[in-house]
Coordinates of C-alpha atoms in Angstrom, one line a residue:
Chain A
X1 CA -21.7 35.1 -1.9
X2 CA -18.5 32.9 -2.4
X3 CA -20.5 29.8 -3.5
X4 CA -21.7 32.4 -6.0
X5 CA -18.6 33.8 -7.1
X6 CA -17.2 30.3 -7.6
X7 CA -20.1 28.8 -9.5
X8 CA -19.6 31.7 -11.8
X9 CA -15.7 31.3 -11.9
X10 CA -17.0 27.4 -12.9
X11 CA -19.2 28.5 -15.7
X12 CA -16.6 30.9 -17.3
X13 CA -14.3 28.3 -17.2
X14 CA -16.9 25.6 -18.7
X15 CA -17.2 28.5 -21.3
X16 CA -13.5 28.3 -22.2
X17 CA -13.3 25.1 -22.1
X18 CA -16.3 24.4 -24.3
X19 CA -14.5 26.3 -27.0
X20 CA -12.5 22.9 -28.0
X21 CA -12.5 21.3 -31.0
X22 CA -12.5 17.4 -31.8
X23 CA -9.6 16.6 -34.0
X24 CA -10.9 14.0 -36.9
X25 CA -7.5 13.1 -38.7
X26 CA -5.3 10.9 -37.0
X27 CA -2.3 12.0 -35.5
X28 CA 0.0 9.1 -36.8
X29 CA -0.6 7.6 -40.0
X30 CA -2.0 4.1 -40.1
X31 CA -0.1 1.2 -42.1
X32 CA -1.1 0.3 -45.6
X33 CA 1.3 -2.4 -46.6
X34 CA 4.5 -4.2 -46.7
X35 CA 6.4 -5.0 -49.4
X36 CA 9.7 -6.6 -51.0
X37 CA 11.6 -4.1 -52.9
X38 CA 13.0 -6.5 -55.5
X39 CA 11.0 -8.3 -57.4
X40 CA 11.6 -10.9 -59.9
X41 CA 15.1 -12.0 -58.1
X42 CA 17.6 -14.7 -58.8
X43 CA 20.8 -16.4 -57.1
X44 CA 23.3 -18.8 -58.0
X45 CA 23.6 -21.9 -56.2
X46 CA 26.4 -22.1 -54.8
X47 CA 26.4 -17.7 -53.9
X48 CA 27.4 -17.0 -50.3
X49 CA 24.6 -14.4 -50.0
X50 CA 22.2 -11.7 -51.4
X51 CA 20.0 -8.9 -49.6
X52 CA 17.0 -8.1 -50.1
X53 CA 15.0 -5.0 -48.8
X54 CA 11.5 -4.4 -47.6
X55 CA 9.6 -0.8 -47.0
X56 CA 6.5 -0.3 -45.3
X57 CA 4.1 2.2 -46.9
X58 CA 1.6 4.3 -44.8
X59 CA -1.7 5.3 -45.6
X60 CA -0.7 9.4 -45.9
X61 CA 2.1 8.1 -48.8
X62 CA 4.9 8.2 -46.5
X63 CA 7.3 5.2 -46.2
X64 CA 9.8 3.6 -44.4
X65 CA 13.0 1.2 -44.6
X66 CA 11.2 -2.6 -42.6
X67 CA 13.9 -4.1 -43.4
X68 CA 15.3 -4.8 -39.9
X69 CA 11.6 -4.7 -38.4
X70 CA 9.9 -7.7 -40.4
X71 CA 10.3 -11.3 -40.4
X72 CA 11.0 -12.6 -43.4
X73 CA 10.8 -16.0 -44.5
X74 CA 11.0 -18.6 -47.7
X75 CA 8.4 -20.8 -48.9
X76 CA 10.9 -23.4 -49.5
X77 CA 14.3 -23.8 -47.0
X78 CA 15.9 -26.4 -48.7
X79 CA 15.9 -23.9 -52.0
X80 CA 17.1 -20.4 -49.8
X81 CA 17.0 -19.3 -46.4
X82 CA 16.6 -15.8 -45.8
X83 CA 17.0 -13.8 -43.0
X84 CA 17.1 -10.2 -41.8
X85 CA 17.0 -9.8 -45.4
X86 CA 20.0 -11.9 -46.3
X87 CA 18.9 -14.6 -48.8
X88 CA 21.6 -17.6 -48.5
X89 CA 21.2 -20.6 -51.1
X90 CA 19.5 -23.6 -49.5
X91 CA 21.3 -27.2 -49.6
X92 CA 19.1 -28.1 -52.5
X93 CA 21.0 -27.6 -56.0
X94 CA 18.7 -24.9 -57.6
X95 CA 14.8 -24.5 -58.1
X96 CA 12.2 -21.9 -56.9
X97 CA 11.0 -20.5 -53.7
X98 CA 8.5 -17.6 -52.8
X99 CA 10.1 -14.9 -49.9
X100 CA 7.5 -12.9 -48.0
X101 CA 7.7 -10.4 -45.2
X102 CA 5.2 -9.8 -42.3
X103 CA 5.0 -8.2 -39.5
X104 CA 1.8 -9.4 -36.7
X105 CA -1.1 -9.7 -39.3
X106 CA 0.4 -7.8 -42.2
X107 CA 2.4 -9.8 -45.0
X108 CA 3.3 -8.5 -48.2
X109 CA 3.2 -10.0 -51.2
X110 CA 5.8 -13.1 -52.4
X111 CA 8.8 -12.1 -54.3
X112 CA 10.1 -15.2 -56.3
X113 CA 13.1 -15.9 -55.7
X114 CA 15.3 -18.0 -58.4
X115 CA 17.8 -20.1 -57.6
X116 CA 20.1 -21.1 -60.2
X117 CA 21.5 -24.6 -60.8
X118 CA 25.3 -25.6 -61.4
X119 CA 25.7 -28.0 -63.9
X120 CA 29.3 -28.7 -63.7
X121 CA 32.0 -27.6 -61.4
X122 CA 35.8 -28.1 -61.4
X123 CA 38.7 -27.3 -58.9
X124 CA 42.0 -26.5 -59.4
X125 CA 45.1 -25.1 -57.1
X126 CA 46.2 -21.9 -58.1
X127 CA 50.0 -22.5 -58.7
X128 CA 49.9 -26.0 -58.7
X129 CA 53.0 -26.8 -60.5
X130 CA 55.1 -25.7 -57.6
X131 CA 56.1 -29.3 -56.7
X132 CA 56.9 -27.9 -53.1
X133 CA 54.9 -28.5 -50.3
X134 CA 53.4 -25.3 -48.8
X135 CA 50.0 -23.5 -48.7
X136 CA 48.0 -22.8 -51.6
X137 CA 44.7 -21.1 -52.9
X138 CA 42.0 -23.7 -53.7
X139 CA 39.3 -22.6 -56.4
X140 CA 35.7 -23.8 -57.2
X141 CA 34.3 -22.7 -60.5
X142 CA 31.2 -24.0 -61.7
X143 CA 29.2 -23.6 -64.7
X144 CA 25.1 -22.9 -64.0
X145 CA 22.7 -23.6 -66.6
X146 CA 22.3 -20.5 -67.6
X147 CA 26.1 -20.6 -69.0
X148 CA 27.7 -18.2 -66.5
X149 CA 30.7 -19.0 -64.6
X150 CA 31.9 -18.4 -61.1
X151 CA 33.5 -19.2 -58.6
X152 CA 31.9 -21.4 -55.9
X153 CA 31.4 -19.7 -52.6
X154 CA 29.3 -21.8 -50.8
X155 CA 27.4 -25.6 -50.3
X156 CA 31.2 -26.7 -51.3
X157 CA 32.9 -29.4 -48.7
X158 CA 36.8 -30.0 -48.9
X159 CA 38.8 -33.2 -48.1
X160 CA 42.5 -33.7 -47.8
X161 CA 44.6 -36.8 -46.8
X162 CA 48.2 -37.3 -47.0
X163 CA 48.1 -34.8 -43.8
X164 CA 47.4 -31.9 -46.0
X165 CA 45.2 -29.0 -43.9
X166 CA 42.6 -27.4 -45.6
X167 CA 41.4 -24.1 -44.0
X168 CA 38.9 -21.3 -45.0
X169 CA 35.9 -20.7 -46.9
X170 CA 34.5 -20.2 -50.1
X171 CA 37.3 -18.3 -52.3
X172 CA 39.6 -18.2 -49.8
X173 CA 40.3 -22.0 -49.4
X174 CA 43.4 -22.7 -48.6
X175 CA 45.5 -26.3 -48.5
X176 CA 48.6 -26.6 -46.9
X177 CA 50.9 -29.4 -48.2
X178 CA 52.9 -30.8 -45.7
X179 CA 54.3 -34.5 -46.8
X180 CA 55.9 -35.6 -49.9
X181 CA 54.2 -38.0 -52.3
X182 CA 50.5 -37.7 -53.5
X183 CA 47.7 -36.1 -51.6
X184 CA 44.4 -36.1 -52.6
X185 CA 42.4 -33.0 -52.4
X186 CA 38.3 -34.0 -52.8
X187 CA 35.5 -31.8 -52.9
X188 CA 31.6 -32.6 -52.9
X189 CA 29.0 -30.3 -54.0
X190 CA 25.6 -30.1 -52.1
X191 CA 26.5 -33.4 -50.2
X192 CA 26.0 -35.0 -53.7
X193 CA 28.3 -38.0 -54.0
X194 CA 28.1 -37.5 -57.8
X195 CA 29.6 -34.3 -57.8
X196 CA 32.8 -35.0 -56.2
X197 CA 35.9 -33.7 -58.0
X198 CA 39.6 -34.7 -56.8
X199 CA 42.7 -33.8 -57.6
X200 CA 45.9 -35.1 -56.9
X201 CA 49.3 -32.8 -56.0
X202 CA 52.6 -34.3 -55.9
X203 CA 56.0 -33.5 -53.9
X204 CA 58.3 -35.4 -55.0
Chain B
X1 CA 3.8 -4.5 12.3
X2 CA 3.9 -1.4 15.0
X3 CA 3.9 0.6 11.8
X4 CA 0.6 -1.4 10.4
X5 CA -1.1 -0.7 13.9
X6 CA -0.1 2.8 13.8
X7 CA -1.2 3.0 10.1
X8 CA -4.7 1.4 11.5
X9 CA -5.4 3.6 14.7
X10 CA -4.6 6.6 12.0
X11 CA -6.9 5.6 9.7
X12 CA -9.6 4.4 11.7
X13 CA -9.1 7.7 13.4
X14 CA -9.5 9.8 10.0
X15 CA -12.6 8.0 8.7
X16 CA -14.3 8.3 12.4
X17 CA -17.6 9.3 11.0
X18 CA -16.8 8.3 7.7
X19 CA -19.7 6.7 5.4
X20 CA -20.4 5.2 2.1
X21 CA -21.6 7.2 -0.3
X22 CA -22.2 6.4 -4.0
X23 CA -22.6 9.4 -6.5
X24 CA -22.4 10.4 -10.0
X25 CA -21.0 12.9 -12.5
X26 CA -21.5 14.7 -15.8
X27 CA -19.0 17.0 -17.1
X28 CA -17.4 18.8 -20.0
X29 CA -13.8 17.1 -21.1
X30 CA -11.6 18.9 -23.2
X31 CA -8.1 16.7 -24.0
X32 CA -5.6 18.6 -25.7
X33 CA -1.7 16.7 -26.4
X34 CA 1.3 17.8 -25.4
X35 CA 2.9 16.8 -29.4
X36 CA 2.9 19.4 -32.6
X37 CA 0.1 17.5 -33.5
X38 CA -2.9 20.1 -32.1
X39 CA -5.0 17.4 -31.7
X40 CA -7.4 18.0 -29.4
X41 CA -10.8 16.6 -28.1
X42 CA -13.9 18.1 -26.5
X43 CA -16.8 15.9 -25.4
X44 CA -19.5 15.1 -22.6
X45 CA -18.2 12.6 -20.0
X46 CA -20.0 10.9 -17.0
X47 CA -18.6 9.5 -14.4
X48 CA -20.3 6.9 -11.3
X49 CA -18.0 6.1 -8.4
X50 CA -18.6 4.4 -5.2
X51 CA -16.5 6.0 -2.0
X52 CA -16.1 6.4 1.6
X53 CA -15.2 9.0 3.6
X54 CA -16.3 11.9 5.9
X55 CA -17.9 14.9 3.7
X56 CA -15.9 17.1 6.1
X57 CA -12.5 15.8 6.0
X58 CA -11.1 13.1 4.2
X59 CA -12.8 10.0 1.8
X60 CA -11.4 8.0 -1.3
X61 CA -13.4 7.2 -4.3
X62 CA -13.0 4.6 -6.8
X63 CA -14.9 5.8 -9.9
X64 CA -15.3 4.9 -13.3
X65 CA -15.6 6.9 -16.7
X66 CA -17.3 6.9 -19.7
X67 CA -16.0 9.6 -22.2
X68 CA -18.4 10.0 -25.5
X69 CA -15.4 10.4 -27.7
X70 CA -16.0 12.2 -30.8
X71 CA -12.2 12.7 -32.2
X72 CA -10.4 10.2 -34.1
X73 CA -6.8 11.0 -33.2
X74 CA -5.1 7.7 -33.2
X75 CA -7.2 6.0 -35.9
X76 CA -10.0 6.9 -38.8
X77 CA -12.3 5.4 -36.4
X78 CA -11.5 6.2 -32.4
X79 CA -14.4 4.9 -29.7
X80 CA -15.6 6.1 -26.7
X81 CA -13.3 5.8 -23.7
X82 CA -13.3 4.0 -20.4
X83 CA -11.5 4.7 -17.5
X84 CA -11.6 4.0 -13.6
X85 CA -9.8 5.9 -11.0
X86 CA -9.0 6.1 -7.8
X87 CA -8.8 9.2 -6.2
X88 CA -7.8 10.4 -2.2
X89 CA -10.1 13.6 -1.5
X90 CA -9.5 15.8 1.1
X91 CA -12.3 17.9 2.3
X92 CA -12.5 21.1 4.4
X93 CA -15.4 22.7 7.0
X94 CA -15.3 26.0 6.9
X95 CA -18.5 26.8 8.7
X96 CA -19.7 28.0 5.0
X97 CA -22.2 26.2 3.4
X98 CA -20.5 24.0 1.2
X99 CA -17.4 21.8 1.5
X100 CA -14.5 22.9 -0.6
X101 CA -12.4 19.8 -1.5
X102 CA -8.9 18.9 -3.7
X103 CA -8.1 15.3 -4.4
X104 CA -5.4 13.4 -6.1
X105 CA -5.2 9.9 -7.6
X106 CA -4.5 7.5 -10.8
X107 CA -6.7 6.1 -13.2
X108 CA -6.4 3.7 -16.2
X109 CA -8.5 3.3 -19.1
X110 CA -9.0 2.5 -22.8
X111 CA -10.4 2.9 -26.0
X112 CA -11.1 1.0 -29.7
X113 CA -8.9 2.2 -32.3
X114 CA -9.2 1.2 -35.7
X115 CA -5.3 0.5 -36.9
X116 CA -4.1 -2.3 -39.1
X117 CA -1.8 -3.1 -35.9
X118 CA -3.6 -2.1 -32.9
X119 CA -7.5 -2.5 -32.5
X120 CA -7.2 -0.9 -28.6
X121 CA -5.3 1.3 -26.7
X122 CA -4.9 1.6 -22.9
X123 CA -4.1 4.6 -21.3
X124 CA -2.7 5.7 -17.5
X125 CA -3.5 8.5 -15.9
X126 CA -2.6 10.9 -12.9
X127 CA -5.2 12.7 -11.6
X128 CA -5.7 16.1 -9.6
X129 CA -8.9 18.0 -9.0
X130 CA -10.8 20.3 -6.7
X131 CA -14.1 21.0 -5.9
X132 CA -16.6 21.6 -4.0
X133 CA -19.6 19.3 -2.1
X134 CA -22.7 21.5 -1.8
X135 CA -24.9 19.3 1.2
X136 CA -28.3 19.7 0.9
X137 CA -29.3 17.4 4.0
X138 CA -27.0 14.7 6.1
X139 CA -27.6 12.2 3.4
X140 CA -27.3 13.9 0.0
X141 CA -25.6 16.5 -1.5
X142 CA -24.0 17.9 -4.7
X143 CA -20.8 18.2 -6.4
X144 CA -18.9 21.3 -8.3
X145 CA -15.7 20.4 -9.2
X146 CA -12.8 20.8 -11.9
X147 CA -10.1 17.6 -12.8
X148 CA -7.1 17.5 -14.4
X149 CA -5.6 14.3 -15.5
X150 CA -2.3 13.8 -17.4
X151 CA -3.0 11.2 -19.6
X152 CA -0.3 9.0 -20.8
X153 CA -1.0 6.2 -23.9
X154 CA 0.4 3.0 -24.6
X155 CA 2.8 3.4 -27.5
X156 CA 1.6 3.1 -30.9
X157 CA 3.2 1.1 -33.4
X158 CA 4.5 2.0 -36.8
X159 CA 6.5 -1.2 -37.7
X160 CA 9.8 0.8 -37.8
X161 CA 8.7 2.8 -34.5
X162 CA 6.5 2.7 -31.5
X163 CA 5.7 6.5 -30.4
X164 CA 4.1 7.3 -27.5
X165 CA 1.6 9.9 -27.2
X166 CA 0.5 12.2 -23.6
X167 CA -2.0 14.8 -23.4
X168 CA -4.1 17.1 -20.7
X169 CA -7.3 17.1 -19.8
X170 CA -9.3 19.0 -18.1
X171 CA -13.2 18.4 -16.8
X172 CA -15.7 20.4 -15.8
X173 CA -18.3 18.7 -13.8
X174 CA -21.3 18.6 -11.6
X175 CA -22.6 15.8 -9.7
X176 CA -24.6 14.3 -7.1
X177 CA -23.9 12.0 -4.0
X178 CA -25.6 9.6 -1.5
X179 CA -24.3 8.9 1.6
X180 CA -25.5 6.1 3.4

């Protein structure tokens, strides 16, 4: 009697369970692809740094910011490094690399990436006619090809003798003049002995 | 090592008349998760195992699964599944004519997805069930039971996000043993 009663309490509960359905859309949409939100891009030279941005689109039309998530990389180093994004000007002076994003076996597309060449550069100290020794603000502006101006903020080495101290980076170089008579204050561009600029600050 | 002898005399002292016995299972699984999802699954699944133990008291089986999948929950194109388990079955004599049982255990398996990331995913499982063993003579018998299994997936990845899906299932069964 009981193996009765349970084989029927069995077969009720096959009945109920039977009533399931099979689910035929997945639960979590699948990748489609990666991409670079900026296309077309450019960079000066001698610019500290630019970001770029990459989404990730999923089959049911949603997306998502990659842009931490991805690896990115450039076709050419010595034009730009990039990184988490964050496109830095490579040691070369100018010229044209391709930056792509992937994640295991899914790479989007290459966004060219422009980098523009200096073709002149000068330096100056700002309040240079002091004739004291101190600290003062060095400054980098170079001219690109494509006639804009600015200020140099990177690729830019400084050298000081007469026991002058240069500190800082980019814009906010700074020399200190600490002896009397001449000092020398020489900067090189992209570790190109032709594009070395000096200037010479006297205390008298 | 008293504790290993112990552990010995008490197992050799369980399976006393223990035996081998090989069987095999068909059933109806129905899978539902635990998410907002609703997705569910309901499909045939059969099972083989190889064990030992007494029919009267206590055995453990090692058993593995096929599940004829017919959902596609994680991709546009799921697979069958695959699963082993190992299970500790406790087993009663009432002096009625069949053997009412429960058992606990783990199990792992896996199935083919079809995403641009991930063309598998593994699966772990914890495994309760009850049952009964209907003998029909020393040597053979049959097998009426019920399994739960709380199914937990390896995390799916999204790029941005890895999420992690779990689910229930229960099986209905019926099956047949050999004991040697």
């Amino acid at each position: 009697m009981k193996i009765i009663k349970s084989s029927f309490l069995i077969l009720i509960a096959t009945f109920f369970i039977s009533c399931g359905d099979n689910s035929d859309a997945p639960i979590i949409a699948d990748v489609e692809s990666l991409k670079i939100n900026e296309s077309n891009v450019s960079m000066y030279s001698t610019d500290d740094n630019m970001n770029l941005t990459a989404t990730v689109y999923y089959q049911d039309g949603s997306t998502a910011d990659a842009t931490a998530f991805v690896a990115w990389k450039s076709s050419d180093t010595n034009i730009a490094n990039v990184s988490n994004g964050s496109v830095t000007a490579g040691s070369t002076n100018g010229g044209d690399t391709n930056i792509t994003v992937s994640y295991d076996n899914i790479s989007s597309l290459p966004t060219p990436l422009n980098i523009i060449t200096l073709n002149d550069y000068n330096i100056s100290m700002i309040d240079a006619d002091a004739n004291t020794t101190g600290t003062y603000s060095l400054i980098a502006t170079a001219k690109f090809e494509d006639n804009v101006t600015k200020v140099i903020e990177k690729n830019i080495v400084w050298d000081v003798n007469n026991s002058a101290i240069v500190s800082g980076t980019g814009s906010l170089t700074m020399v200190q003049i600490v002896s009397t008579g001449d000092t020398n204050i020489t900067s090189i561009l992209f570790n190109d002995v032709n594009m070395t600029k000096t200037i010479i600050y006297t205390v008298n | 090592m008293k504790k290993i002898i112990l552990f010995l005399l008490f197992f050799t002292s369980l399976y006393s008349d223990a035996k081998v016995y090989i069987g095999s299972n068909y059933g109806y699984n129905y899978e539902k998760f635990d998410d907002d999802t609703n997705a569910e699954s309901s499909t045939e699944i059969a099972k083989i195992k190889i064990a030992y133990g007494d029919r009267e008291s206590y055995a453990i089986e090692f058993s593995l699964d096929y599940i004829n999948n017919q959902s596609n929950i994680f991709s546009d194109n799921d697979s069958e599944k695959y699963g082993m388990n190992v299970e500790f079955v406790k087993a009663f004599d009432f002096d009625i004519y069949v053997n009412p049982f429960f058992k606990a255990g783990f199990g792992a398996g896996f199935l083919d997805i079809d995403r641009e990331l991930q063309k598998k995913l593994n699966y772990g499982t914890l495994n309760l069930g009850l049952g009964m063993f209907i003998p029909i003579n020393e040597h053979f018998d049959f097998e009426l039971g019920y399994d739960y299994k709380s199914i937990s997936y390896e995390s799916i990845d999204t790029i941005v996000d890895e999420v992690r899906f779990s689910s229930n299932a229960n099986t209905i069964y019926f099956g047949f043993n050999v004991r040697f």
